XYZ file of C-alpha atoms in Angstrom:
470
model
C 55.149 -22.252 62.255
C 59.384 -22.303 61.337
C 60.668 -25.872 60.828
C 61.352 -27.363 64.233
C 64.619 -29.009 64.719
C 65.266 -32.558 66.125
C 68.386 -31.169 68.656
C 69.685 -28.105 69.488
C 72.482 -26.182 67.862
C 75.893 -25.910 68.997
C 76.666 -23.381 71.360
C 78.315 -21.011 68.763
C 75.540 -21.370 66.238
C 73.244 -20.687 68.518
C 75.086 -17.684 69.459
C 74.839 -16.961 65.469
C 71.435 -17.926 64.804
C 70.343 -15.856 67.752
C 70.957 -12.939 66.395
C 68.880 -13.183 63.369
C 65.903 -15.420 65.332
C 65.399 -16.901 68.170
C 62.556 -19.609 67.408
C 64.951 -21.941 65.434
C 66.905 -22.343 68.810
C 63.995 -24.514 70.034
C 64.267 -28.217 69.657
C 61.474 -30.613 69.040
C 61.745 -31.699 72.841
C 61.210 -27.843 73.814
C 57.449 -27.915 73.557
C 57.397 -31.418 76.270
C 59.863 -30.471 78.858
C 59.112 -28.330 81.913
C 62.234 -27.006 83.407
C 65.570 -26.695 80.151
C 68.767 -25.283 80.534
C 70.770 -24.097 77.190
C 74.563 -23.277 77.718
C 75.371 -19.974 75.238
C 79.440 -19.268 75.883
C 80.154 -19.332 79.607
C 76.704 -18.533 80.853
C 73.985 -20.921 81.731
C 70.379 -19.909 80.830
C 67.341 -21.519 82.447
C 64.089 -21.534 81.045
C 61.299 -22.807 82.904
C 58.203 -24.195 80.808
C 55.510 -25.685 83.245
C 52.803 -22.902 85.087
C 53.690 -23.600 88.705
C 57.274 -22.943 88.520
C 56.650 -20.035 86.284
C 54.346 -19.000 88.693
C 56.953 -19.429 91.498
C 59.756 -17.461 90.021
C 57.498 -14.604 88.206
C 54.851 -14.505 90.724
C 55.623 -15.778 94.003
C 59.616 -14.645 93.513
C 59.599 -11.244 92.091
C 61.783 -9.859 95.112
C 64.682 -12.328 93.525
C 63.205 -12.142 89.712
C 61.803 -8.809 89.444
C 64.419 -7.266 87.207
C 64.967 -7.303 83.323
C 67.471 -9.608 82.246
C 70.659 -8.096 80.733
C 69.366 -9.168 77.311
C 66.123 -7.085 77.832
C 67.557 -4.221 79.257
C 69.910 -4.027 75.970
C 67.852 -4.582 73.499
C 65.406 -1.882 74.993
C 67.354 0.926 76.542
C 68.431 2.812 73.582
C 64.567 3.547 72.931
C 62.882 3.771 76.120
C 65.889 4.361 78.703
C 65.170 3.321 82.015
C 61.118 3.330 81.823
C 58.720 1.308 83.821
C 59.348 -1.511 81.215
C 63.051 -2.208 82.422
C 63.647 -0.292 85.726
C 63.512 -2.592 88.901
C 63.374 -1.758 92.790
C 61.242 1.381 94.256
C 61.744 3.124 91.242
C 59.941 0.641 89.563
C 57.103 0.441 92.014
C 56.543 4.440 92.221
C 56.409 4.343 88.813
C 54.579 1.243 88.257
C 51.945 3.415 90.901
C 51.828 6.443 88.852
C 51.379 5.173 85.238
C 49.282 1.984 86.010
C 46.422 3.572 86.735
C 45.953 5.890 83.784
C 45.083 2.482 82.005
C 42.933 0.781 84.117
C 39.496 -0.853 83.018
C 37.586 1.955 84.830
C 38.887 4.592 82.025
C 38.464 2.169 79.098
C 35.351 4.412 78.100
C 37.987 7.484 78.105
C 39.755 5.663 75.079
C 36.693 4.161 72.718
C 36.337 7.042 70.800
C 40.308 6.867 69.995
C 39.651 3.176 68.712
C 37.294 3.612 66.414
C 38.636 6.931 65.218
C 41.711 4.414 64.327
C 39.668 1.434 63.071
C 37.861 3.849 60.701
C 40.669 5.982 59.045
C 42.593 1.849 59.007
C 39.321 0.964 57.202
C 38.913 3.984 54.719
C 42.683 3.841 53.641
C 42.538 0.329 52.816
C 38.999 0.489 50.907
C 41.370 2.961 48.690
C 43.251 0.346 47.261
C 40.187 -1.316 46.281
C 41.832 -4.980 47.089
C 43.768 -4.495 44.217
C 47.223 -4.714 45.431
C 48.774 -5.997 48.542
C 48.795 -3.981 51.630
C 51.830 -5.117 54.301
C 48.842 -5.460 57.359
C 51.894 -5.573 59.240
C 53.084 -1.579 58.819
C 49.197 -0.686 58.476
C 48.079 -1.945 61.784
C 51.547 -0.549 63.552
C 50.401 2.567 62.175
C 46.792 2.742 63.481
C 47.764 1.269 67.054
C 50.711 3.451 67.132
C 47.758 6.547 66.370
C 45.695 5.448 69.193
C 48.506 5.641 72.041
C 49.501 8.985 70.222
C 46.241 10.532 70.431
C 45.565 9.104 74.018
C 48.749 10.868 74.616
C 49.213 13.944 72.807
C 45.410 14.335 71.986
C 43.562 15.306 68.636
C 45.995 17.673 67.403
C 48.953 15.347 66.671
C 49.937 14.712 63.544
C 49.465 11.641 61.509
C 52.913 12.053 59.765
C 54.428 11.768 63.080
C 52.252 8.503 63.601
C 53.623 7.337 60.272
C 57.369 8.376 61.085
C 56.888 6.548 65.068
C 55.596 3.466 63.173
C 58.231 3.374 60.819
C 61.254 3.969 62.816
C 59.854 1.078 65.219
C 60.276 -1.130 62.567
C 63.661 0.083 61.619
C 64.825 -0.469 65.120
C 63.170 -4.153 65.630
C 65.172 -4.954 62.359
C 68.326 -3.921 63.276
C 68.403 -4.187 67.584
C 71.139 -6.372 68.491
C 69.548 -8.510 71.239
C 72.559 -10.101 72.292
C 74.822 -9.312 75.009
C 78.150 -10.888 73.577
C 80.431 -9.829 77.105
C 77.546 -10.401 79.269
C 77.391 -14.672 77.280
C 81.254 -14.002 77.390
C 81.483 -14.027 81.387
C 83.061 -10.435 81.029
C 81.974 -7.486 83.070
C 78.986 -5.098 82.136
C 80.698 -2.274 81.306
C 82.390 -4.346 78.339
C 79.170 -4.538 76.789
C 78.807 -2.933 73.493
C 76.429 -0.171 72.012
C 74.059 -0.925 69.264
C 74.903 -0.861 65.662
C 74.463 2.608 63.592
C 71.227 1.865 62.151
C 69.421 0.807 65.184
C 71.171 3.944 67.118
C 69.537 5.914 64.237
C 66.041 4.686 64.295
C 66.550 5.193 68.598
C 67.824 8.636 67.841
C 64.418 9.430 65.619
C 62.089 8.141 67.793
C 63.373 10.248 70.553
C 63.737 13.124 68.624
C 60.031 12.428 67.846
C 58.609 12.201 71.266
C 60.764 15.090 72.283
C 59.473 17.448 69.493
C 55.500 16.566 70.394
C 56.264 17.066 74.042
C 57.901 20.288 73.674
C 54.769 21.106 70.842
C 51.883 20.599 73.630
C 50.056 22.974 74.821
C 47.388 23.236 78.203
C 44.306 21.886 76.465
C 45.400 19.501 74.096
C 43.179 16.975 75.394
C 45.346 13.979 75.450
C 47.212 12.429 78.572
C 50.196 14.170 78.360
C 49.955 16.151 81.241
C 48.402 13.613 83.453
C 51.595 11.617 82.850
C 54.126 14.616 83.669
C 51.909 15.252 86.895
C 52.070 11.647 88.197
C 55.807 10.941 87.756
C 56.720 14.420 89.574
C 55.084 12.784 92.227
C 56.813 9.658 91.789
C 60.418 11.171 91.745
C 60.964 11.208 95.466
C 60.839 7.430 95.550
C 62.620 7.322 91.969
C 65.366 8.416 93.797
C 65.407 6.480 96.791
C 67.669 3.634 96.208
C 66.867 1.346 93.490
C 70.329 -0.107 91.812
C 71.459 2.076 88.858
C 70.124 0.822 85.393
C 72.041 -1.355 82.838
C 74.180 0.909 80.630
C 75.854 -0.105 77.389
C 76.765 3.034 76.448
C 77.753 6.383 77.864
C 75.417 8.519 75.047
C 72.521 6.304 75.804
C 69.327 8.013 77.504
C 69.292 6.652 80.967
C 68.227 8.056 83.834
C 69.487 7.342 87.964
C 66.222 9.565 88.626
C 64.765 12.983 87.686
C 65.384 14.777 91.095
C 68.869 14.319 90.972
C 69.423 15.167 87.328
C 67.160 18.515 87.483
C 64.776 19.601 84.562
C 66.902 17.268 81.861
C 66.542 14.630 84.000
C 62.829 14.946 84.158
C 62.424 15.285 80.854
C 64.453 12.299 80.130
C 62.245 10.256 82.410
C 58.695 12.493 80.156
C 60.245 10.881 77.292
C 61.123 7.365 78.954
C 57.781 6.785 79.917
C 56.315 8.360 76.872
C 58.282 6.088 74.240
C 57.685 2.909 76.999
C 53.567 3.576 76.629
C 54.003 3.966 72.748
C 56.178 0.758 72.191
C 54.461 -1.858 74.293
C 50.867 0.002 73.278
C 51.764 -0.124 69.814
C 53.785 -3.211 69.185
C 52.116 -5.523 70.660
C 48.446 -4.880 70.067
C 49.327 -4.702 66.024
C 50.606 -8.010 66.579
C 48.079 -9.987 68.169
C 45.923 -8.276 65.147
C 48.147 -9.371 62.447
C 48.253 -12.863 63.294
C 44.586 -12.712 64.371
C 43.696 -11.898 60.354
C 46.037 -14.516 59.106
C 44.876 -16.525 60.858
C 40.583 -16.500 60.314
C 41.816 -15.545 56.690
C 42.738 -19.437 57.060
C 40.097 -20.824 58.690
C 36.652 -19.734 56.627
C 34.603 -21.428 59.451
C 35.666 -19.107 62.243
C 35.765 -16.457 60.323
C 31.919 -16.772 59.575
C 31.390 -17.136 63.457
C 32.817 -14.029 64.190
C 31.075 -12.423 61.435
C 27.983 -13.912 62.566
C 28.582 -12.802 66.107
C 29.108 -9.378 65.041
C 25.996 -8.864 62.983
C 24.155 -10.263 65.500
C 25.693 -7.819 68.870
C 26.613 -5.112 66.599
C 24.428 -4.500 63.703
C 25.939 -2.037 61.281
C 27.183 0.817 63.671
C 29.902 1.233 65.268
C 31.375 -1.032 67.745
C 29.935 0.579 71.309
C 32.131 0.076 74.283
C 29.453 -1.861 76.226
C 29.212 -4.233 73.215
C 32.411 -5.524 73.712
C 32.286 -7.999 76.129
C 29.675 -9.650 73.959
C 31.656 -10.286 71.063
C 32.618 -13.603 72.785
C 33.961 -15.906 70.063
C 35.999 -12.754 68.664
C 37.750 -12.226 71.618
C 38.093 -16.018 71.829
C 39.956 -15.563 68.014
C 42.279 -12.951 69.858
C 43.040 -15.375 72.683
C 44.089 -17.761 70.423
C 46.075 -16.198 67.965
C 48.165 -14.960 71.466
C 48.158 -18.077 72.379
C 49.890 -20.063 68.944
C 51.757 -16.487 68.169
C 52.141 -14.480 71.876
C 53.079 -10.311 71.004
C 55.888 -10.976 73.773
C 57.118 -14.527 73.237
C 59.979 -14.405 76.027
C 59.997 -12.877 79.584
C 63.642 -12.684 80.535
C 64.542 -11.941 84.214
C 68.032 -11.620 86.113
C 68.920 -13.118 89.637
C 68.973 -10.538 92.429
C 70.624 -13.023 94.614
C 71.234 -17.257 94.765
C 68.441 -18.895 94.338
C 67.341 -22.978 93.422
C 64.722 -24.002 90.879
C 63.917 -27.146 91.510
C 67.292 -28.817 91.378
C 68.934 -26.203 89.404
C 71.192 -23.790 91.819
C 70.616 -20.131 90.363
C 73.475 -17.324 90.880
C 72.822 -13.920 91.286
C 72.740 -12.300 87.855
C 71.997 -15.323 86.024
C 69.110 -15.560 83.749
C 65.692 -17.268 84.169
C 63.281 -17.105 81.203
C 59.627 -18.226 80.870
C 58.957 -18.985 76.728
C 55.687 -17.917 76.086
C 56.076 -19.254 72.518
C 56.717 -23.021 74.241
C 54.570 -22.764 76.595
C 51.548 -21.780 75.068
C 52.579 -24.885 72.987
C 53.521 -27.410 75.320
C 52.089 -30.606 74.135
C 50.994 -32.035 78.168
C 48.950 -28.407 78.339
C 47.379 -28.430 75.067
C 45.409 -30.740 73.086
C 46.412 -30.176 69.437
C 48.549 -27.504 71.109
C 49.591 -26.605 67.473
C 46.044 -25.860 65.473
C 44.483 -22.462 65.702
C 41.101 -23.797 67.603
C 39.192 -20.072 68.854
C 36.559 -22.233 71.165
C 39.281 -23.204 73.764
C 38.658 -19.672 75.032
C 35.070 -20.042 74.698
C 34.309 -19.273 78.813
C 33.088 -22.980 79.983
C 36.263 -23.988 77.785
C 38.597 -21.761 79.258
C 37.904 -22.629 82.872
C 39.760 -26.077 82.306
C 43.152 -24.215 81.305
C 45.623 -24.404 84.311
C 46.117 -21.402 85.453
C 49.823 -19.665 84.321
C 49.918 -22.052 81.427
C 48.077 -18.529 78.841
C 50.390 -15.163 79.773
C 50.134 -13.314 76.149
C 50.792 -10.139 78.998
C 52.976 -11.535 81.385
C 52.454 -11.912 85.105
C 52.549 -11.135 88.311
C 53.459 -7.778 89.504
C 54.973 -6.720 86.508
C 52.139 -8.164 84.543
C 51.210 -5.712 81.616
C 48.931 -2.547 82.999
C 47.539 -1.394 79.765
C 46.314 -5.310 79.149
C 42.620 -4.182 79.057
C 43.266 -1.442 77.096
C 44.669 -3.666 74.211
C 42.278 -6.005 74.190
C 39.391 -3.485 73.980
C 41.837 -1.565 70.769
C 42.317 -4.810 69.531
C 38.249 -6.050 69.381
C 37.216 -2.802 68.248
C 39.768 -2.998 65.602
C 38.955 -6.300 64.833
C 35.187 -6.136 64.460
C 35.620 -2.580 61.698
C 37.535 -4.668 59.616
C 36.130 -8.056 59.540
C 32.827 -6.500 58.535
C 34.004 -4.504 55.629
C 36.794 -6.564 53.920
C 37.734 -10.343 52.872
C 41.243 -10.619 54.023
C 43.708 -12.945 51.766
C 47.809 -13.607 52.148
C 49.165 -11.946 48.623
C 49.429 -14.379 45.954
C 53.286 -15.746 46.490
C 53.640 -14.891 50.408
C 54.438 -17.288 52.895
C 54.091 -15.494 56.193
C 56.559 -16.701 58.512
C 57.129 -15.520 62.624
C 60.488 -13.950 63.336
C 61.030 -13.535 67.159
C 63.369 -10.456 67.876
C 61.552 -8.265 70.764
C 58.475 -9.278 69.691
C 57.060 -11.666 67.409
C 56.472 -10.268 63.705
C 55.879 -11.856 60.430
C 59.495 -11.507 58.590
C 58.834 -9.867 55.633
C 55.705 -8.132 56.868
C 52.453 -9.830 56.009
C 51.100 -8.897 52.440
C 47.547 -9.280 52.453
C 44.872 -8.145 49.769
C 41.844 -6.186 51.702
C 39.142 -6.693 49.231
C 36.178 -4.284 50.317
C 32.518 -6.875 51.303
């Protein structure tokens, strides 16, 4: 965990520091209050920090809170235009209806195969290297989660270069996307805001490219969900079109979309590729995460680390991880919990003000911003005891039934809580179990792994680890 400072910064170095990392903006008092307000420039952002009011405005208040905050929508756009992750309104819920259910625990059996096809060719590359030198987990697990979406997607045939180049210009865009909304902080109008910089317009460029190329590459029969997904937004575009507000734009080259009927076949393509890029960031991202920090973190603590293994020998044996096994690898799903819990994938959910609107005692005007910290939260010191020690038996099930409820959202909530949230955590154990049982995981000699919060939450510097095969 960063150094946490006694008081907040001044408004301009917090401006500064912002765009760098976000987690040194939180003062000491941050992880006790339950409603804060921090003034950045002329604007006013309020962050609520206790489960029933985050519950009220993400829950209860999504007609007023159920868009993207301008932050969000900026930081995002350039990638994954105006995709289910940021679009708002029927749009959103058409699309919400059409994609959702491709995802849903029912089809989890579709995707096993696809996770241990990952967790194997994750497992054989590292035994390569013998433990010998460090491997940045980091890049490695992007890479296999980023295969599984692919190959859910695109099916057996695509490449694993193109995994490798996806992967890699993800991380060249989380390392250069300018977060920030300077005009927007400034008071000024929207369409003041500025593009992004060349090099995360680059990596955007490539990753479209990228997803264009394999889209205009598949064939009938490829296996993967590809088609599926072009079938259920065509039926989607009527209501895509039927009056949700026009998207955030920063930029007149950028890929956004008002809706594929009334843009024709580049339209609809735009939206394919929206979607497409949408499923393979948050299924990618996040899920190699929540793995990262998951090894870093038993790699820490020998005594959970021989529970899981324990667990696994015991509902596993030496095959394969089945997909009805899953559910009873209890304590390692518990070590998933809470590595979400002390490092969430998503540590902020940023919304934006459809209309006025009071918080408690704080009067909210349309367009400004509401946040709920997962990072704070999930640490609040009146929710947690020893809210800042990894402890996996909190989620143990008699355990977890004394959490309040809203006070854990690793995958947000509400109705734009995430849809694929089952799917990751079934990646994520499978994942989790192949590699635990074949190699001792160690931080390289020298490494300090510290979290960097940009649009998600990644070790800066990657996370160097020797995988030394058992």
């Amino acid at each position: 965990m960063p150094e946490v400072p006694d008081r907040p910064p001044s408004a301009l170095r917090a401006v500064w520091q912002a765009r760098r990392d976000l987690l040194p903006l939180f003062p000491r008092a941050a992880y006790r209050h339950e409603v804060m307000t921090f003034r950045a420039l002329r604007r006013r952002l309020l962050v609520v920090n206790e489960p029933e009011t985050v519950r009220e405005v993400f829950v209860l208040r999504h007609d007023v809170y159920g868009r993207k905050s301008r932050f969000m929508e900026r930081a995002l756009a350039p990638v994954i235009g105006d995709s289910l992750f940021i679009n708002h309104g029927p749009a959103w819920a058409a699309r919400r209806a059409a994609i959702a259910p491709l995802f849903h625990p029912s089809r989890l059996g579709d995707f096993h195969g696809l996770f241990v096809q990952a967790a194997a060719e994750l497992a054989d590359s590292l035994a390569r290297t013998g433990g010998a030198v460090p491997v940045d987990m980091a890049a490695a697990l992007a890479r296999a989660t980023a295969r599984v979406v692919m190959l859910a997607v695109f099916g057996p045939g695509v490449p694993e270069e193109a995994t490798a180049e996806l992967a890699a210009a993800f991380t060249d865009y989380q390392d250069a996307v300018e977060s920030l909304d300077l005009a927007y902080l400034a008071g000024l109008p929207g369409w003041l805001s500025g593009g992004q910089g060349r090099r995360a317009r680059g990596a955007a460029t490539r990753i479209r490219a990228l997803i264009e190329r394999l889209v205009a590459a598949a064939r009938p029969g490829d296996g993967g969900l590809l088609a599926t997904i072009r079938e259920s937004l065509a039926g989607a575009k009527a209501s895509d079109t039927a009056g949700a507000a026009a998207p955030y734009t920063a930029s007149a080259k950028a890929p956004y979309t008002a809706g594929a009927a009334a843009l024709g076949a580049a339209g609809e393509a735009a939206v394919l590729v929206n979607e497409i890029g949408m499923l393979l960031l948050a299924g990618s991202e996040t899920a190699a995460n929540a793995l990262g920090w998951t090894l870093l973190l038993l790699a820490r603590d020998p005594a959970a680390l021989r529970g899981c293994r324990e667990e696994m020998a015991a509902v596993l044996g030496e095959g394969a991880p089945g997909a009805e096994a899953l559910t009873a690898l209890v304590l390692t799903r518990a070590a998933m919990q809470e590595a979400m819990r002390l490092y969430p994938p998503v540590a902020i959910l940023s919304r934006q003000a459809a209309r006025a609107d009071r918080i408690r005692r704080w009067e909210i005007a349309p367009g400004d911003t509401v946040m709920a910290i997962p990072w704070l939260l999930h640490r609040h010191e009146a929710l947690w005891e020893r809210p800042h020690h990894f402890l996996p038996e909190r989620f143990l099930p008699e355990a977890a039934k004394r959490h309040r409820r809203f006070a854990y959202i690793p995958f947000g909530l509400g109705p734009r809580v995430c849809a694929g949230a089952a799917f990751g955590m079934a990646e994520m154990t499978v994942l989790l179990a192949v590699l635990l049982r074949r190699f001792d995981f160690a931080v390289a000699p020298g490494h300090v792994p510290m979290p960097r919060l940009r649009l998600t939450l990644r070790p800066a510097g990657g996370l160097p680890m020797l995988a030394t095969p058992r």
